[in-house]
């Protein structure tokens, strides 16, 4: 009789609690987040990867696509500072504001919140690491051009992996401080010459240009993809969950310059970097990848291509080619695409304001079991 009672109790336990092996399998792991910003990248810019690249673009691999509305509190047409602050903090703010509300009150960022939860963090940019998009994740200032103050705040931000330009804001400052000494004292490996192998026992900062990095036309090479690969290798060795923001900065600059070649080459470079990240996501399924833009630049479109026929002197369409046209050299208010892949990617379908991307990331983190 005692044996039968024990069997009944065991059966009730399984019914209530589930199979023990299933319980173990259901234990949630912390979610890695990789957030990529193609600065100035609208639908036309993304489209250029389909027509000017070789083979299928990596954009085509995303199962989830949405659209984001990009206005700021001060203008229907945002700038990168307000756009990045919306991503980083979940609140819209005024143009030029970095990490502050519309009332110039400092806002906690997703990077700072995840650091408090034990996450590793990283920022990669083709511009100065103090530029609007990366700065919005760690700095809190009323104007994006306060580069020296932003650099000073980066010393205390304790970001684990940093790569970009802007060296002069750290070692050629008006206050004569050399912030590289501060990074060294804070146990950073510092490299101002190359993307050398990271030191896994330290934090790492790469500042490889005095101002921004060169653009692709100027011969930048594969800095963005290579820096991204180094960051992912670094975080893999740390064996902790991580948040990594990667900015393809010069898509925007191509639009400002109304330079089709620059825009297209920068989009293709960004798409190549997306490929590096997608390979990581496929190997690490507990990772969420989101790719979007802070705004569109240039009012770009892809239209018919014409050449002058030497024999007739008339302009004729070449059906096999496309022409990149720009409506303006400024930002526009057009909606921008959002691509998502990996764990909780379904959250990013639909149409929503840019600050909602922050809240969707928070929801994804909560679904992974993080209390944030």
CSV table of C-alpha atoms in Angstrom, one decimal, residues 37 52 55 71 212 220 242 252 259 304 316 369:
chain,number,residue,atom,x,y,z
A,37,UNK,CA,21.8,51.6,-37.1
A,52,UNK,CA,24.2,47.4,-57.0
A,55,UNK,CA,24.3,38.3,-55.2
A,71,UNK,CA,10.0,62.7,-35.8
A,212,UNK,CA,35.7,60.2,-38.3
A,220,UNK,CA,38.3,52.6,-45.3
A,242,UNK,CA,25.7,41.5,-24.0
A,252,UNK,CA,23.9,59.5,-44.1
A,259,UNK,CA,26.9,61.3,-53.8
A,304,UNK,CA,15.7,55.2,-64.9
A,316,UNK,CA,18.5,57.2,-74.2
A,369,UNK,CA,13.4,36.3,-17.9
